[in-house]
Tab-separated table of C-alpha atoms in Angstrom:
chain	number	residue	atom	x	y	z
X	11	UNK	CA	0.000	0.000	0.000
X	12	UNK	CA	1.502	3.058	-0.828
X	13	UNK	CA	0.304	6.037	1.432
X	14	UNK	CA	2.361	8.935	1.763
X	15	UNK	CA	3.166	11.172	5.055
X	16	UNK	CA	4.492	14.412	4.858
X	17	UNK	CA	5.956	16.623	7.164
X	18	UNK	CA	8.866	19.284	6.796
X	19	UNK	CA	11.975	20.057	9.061
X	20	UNK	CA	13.694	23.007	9.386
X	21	UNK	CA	17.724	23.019	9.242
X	22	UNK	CA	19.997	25.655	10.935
X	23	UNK	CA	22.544	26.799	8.391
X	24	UNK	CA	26.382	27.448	8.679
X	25	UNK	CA	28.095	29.074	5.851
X	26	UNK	CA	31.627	30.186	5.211
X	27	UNK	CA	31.173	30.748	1.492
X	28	UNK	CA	31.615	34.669	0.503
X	29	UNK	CA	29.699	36.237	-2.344
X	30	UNK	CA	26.668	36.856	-0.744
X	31	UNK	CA	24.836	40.600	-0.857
X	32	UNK	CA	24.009	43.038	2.141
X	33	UNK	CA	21.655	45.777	2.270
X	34	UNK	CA	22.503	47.982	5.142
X	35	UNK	CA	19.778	49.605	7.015
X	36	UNK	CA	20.786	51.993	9.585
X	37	UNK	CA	18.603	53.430	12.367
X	38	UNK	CA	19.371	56.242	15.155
X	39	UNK	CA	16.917	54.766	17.923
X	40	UNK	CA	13.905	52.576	18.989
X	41	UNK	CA	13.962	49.023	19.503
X	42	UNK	CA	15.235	46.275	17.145
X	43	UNK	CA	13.339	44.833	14.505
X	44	UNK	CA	11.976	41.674	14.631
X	45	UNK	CA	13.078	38.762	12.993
X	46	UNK	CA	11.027	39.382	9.925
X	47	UNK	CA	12.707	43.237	9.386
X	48	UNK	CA	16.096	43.002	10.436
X	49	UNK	CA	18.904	45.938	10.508
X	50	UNK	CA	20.872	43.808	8.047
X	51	UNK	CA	18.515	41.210	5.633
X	52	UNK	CA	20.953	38.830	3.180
X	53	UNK	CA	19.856	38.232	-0.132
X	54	UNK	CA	20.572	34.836	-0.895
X	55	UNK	CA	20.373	33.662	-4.952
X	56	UNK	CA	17.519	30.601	-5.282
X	57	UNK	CA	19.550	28.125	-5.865
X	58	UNK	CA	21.294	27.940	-2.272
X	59	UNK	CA	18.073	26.792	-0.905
X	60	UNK	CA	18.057	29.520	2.548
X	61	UNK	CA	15.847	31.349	3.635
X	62	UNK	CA	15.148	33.720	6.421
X	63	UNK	CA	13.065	32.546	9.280
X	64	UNK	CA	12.386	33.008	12.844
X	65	UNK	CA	15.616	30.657	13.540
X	66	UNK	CA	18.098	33.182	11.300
X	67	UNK	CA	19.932	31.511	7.485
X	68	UNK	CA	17.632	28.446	7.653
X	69	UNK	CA	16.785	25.651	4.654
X	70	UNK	CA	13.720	23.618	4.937
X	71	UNK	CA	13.349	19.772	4.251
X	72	UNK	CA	10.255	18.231	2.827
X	73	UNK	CA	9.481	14.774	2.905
X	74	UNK	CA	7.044	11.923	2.032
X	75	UNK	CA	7.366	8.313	3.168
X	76	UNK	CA	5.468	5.414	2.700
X	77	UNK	CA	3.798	3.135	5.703
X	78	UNK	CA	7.645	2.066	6.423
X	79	UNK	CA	9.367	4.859	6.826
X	80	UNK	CA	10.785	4.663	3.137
X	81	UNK	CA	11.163	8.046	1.870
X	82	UNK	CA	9.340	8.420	-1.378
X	83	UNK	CA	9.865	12.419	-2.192
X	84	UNK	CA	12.464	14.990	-1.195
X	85	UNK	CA	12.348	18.847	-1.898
X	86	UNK	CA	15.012	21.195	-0.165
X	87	UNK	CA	13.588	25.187	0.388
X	88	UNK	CA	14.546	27.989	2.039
X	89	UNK	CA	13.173	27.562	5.350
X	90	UNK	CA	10.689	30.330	5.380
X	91	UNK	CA	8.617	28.185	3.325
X	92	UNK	CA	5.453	27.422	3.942
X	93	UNK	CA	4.550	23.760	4.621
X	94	UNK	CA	1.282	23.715	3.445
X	95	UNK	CA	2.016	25.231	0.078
X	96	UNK	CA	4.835	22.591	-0.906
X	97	UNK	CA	2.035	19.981	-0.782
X	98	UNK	CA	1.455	19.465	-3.986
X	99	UNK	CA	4.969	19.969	-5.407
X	100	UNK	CA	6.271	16.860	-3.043
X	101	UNK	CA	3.663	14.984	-3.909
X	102	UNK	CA	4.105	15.353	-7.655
X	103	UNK	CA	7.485	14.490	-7.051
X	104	UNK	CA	6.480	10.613	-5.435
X	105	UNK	CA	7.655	8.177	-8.393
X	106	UNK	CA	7.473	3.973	-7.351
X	107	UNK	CA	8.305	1.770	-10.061
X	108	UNK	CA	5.997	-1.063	-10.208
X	109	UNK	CA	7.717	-4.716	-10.196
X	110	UNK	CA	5.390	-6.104	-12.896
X	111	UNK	CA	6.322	-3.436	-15.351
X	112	UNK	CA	4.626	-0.473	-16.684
X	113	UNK	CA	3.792	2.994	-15.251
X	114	UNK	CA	5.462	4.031	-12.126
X	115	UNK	CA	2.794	5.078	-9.330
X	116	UNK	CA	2.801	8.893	-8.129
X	117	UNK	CA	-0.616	8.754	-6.427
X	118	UNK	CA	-0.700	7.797	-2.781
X	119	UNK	CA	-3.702	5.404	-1.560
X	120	UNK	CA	-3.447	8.708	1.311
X	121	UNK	CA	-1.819	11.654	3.327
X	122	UNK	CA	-0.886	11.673	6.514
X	123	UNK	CA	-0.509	15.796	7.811
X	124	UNK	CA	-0.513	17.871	10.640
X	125	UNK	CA	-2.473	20.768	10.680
X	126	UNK	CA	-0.044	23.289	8.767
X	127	UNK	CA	-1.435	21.160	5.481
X	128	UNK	CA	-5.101	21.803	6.494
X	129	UNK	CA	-6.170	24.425	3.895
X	130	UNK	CA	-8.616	24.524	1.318
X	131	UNK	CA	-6.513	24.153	-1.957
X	132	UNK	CA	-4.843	21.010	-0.407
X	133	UNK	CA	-8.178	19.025	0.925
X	134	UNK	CA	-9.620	20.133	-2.867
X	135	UNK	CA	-6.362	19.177	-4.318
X	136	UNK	CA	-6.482	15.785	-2.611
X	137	UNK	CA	-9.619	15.270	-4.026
X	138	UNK	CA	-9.513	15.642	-7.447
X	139	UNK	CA	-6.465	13.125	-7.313
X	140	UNK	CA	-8.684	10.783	-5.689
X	141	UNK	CA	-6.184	10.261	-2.533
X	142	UNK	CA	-7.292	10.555	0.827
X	143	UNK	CA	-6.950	13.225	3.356
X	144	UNK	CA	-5.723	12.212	6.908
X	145	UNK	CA	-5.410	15.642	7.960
X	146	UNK	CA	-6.712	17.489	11.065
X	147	UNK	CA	-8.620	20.513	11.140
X	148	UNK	CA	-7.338	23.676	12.015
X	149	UNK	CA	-9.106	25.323	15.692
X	150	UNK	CA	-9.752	28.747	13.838
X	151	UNK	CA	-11.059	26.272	10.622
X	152	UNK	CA	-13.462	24.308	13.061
X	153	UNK	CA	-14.341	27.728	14.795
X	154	UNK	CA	-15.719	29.351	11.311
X	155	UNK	CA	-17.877	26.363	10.392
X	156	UNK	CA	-19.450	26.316	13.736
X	157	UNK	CA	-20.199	30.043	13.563
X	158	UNK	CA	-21.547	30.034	10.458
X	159	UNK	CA	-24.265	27.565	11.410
X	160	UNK	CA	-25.917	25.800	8.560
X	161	UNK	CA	-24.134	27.734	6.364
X	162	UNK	CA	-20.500	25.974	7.508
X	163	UNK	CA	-21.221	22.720	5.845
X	164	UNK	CA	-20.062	19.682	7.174
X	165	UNK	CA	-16.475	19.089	8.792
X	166	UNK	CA	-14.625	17.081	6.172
X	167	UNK	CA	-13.545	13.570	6.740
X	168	UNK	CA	-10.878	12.631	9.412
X	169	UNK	CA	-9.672	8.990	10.370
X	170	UNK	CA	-8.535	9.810	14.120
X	171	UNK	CA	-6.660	5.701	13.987
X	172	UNK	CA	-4.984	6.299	11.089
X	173	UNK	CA	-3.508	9.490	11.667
X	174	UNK	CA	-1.801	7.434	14.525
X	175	UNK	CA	0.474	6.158	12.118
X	176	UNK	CA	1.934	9.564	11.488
X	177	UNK	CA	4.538	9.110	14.188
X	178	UNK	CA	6.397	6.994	10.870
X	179	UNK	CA	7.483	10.630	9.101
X	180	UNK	CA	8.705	11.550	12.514
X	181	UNK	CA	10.887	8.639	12.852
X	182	UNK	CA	11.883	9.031	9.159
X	183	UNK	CA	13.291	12.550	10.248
X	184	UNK	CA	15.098	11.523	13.430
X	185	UNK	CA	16.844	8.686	11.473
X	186	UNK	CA	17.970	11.096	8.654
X	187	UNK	CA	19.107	13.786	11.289
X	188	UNK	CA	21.947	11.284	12.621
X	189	UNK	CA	23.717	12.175	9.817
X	190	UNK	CA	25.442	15.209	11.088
X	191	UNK	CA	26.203	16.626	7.139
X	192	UNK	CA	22.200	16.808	7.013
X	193	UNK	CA	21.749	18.110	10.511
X	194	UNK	CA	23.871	20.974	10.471
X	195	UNK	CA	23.974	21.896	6.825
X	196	UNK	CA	27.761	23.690	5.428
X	197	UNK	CA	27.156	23.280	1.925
X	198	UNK	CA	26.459	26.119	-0.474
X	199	UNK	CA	24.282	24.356	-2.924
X	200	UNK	CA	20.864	22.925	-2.079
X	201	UNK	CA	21.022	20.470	-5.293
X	202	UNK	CA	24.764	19.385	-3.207
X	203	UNK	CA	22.810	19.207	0.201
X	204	UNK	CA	19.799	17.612	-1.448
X	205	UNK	CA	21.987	14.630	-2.917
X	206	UNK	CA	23.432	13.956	0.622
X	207	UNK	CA	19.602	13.596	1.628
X	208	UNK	CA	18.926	11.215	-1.315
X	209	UNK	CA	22.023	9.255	-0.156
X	210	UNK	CA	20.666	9.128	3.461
X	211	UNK	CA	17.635	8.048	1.769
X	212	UNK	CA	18.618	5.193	-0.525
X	213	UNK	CA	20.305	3.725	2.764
X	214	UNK	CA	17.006	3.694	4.714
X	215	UNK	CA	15.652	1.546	1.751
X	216	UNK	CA	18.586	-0.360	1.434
X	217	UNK	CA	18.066	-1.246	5.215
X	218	UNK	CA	14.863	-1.863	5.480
């Protein structure tokens, strides 16, 4: 049975590579920014894969396994990405050769998500690919129905047993994180950090 589980995790990065652009912002008084407006923001090209978030230079991991723990899709970000919104671009991503020949499969039997997946687009995306949605509502989602009454339609479909199983994706995570290249990420390139996470990933199907 193939059923995907996604999750991300977020990487803190160290680099010592120069060529990267400043833009200076000075200020006489008053408080710091926050993280989101800093006195000094780094413009980093798209193909490094970093991002600023809330934890500084950070690059984002995305990841789908199957029932074992077998990861079937990898995409590397900048970690201010959004989870939800990479949905769709890991799962288009999923490729499992069939042993009998033909067609490889790239459509899940069904997701397994936390709540940062719980939008709209994704539940309707889902859908029209005919996988299923394990996927909790949001509090502020289950709020809005119930205030709008009649009106707020019905909650959609959630298998409370199965999401159980989510704890796999988890475990997929801490395995990959004992590598420390992966854990603490030095490399300037994401395709260069994304092939050490396809490497840690062959191994977990080689050993399983």
């Amino acid at each position: 049975t193939l059923t995907g589980t996604c999750r991300s995790m977020r990487r803190s990065t160290v680099r010592t590579s120069t060529g990267r652009t400043f833009r200076a912002l000075t200020r006489t008084q008053g408080a710091l920014s926050n993280y989101k407006n800093l006195p000094l923001v780094e413009v980093e090209p798209d193909g490094h894969g970093i991002g600023r978030s809330r934890g500084g230079l950070t690059t984002k991991v995305h990841y789908a396994v199957d029932g074992n723990g077998r990861p079937l899709s990898i995409v590397v970000t900048g970690g201010q990405r959004n989870d939800g919104v990479m949905l769709e671009t890991v799962l288009e991503d999923i490729r499992v050769p069939r042993l009998a020949g033909g067609a490889a499969r790239s459509r899940p039997d069904a997701v397994l998500a936390d709540k940062a997946y719980a939008t709209g687009v994704n539940r309707d995306y889902l859908r029209q690919r005919r996988i299923g949605a394990v996927i909790p509502e949001k509090t502020t989602e289950i709020s809005s129905r119930k205030r709008k009454g009649s009106r707020g339609g019905r909650p959609p479909k959630f298998e409370a047993e199965k999401y159980k199983d989510r704890n796999v994706v988890e475990r997929a995570f801490n395995l990959m994180k004992q590598w420390r290249g992966l854990a603490t990420r030095y490399d300037k390139l994401a395709v260069t950090y994304r092939a050490g996470v396809v490497i840690a990933a062959i191994l977990t199907w080689l050993r399983i």
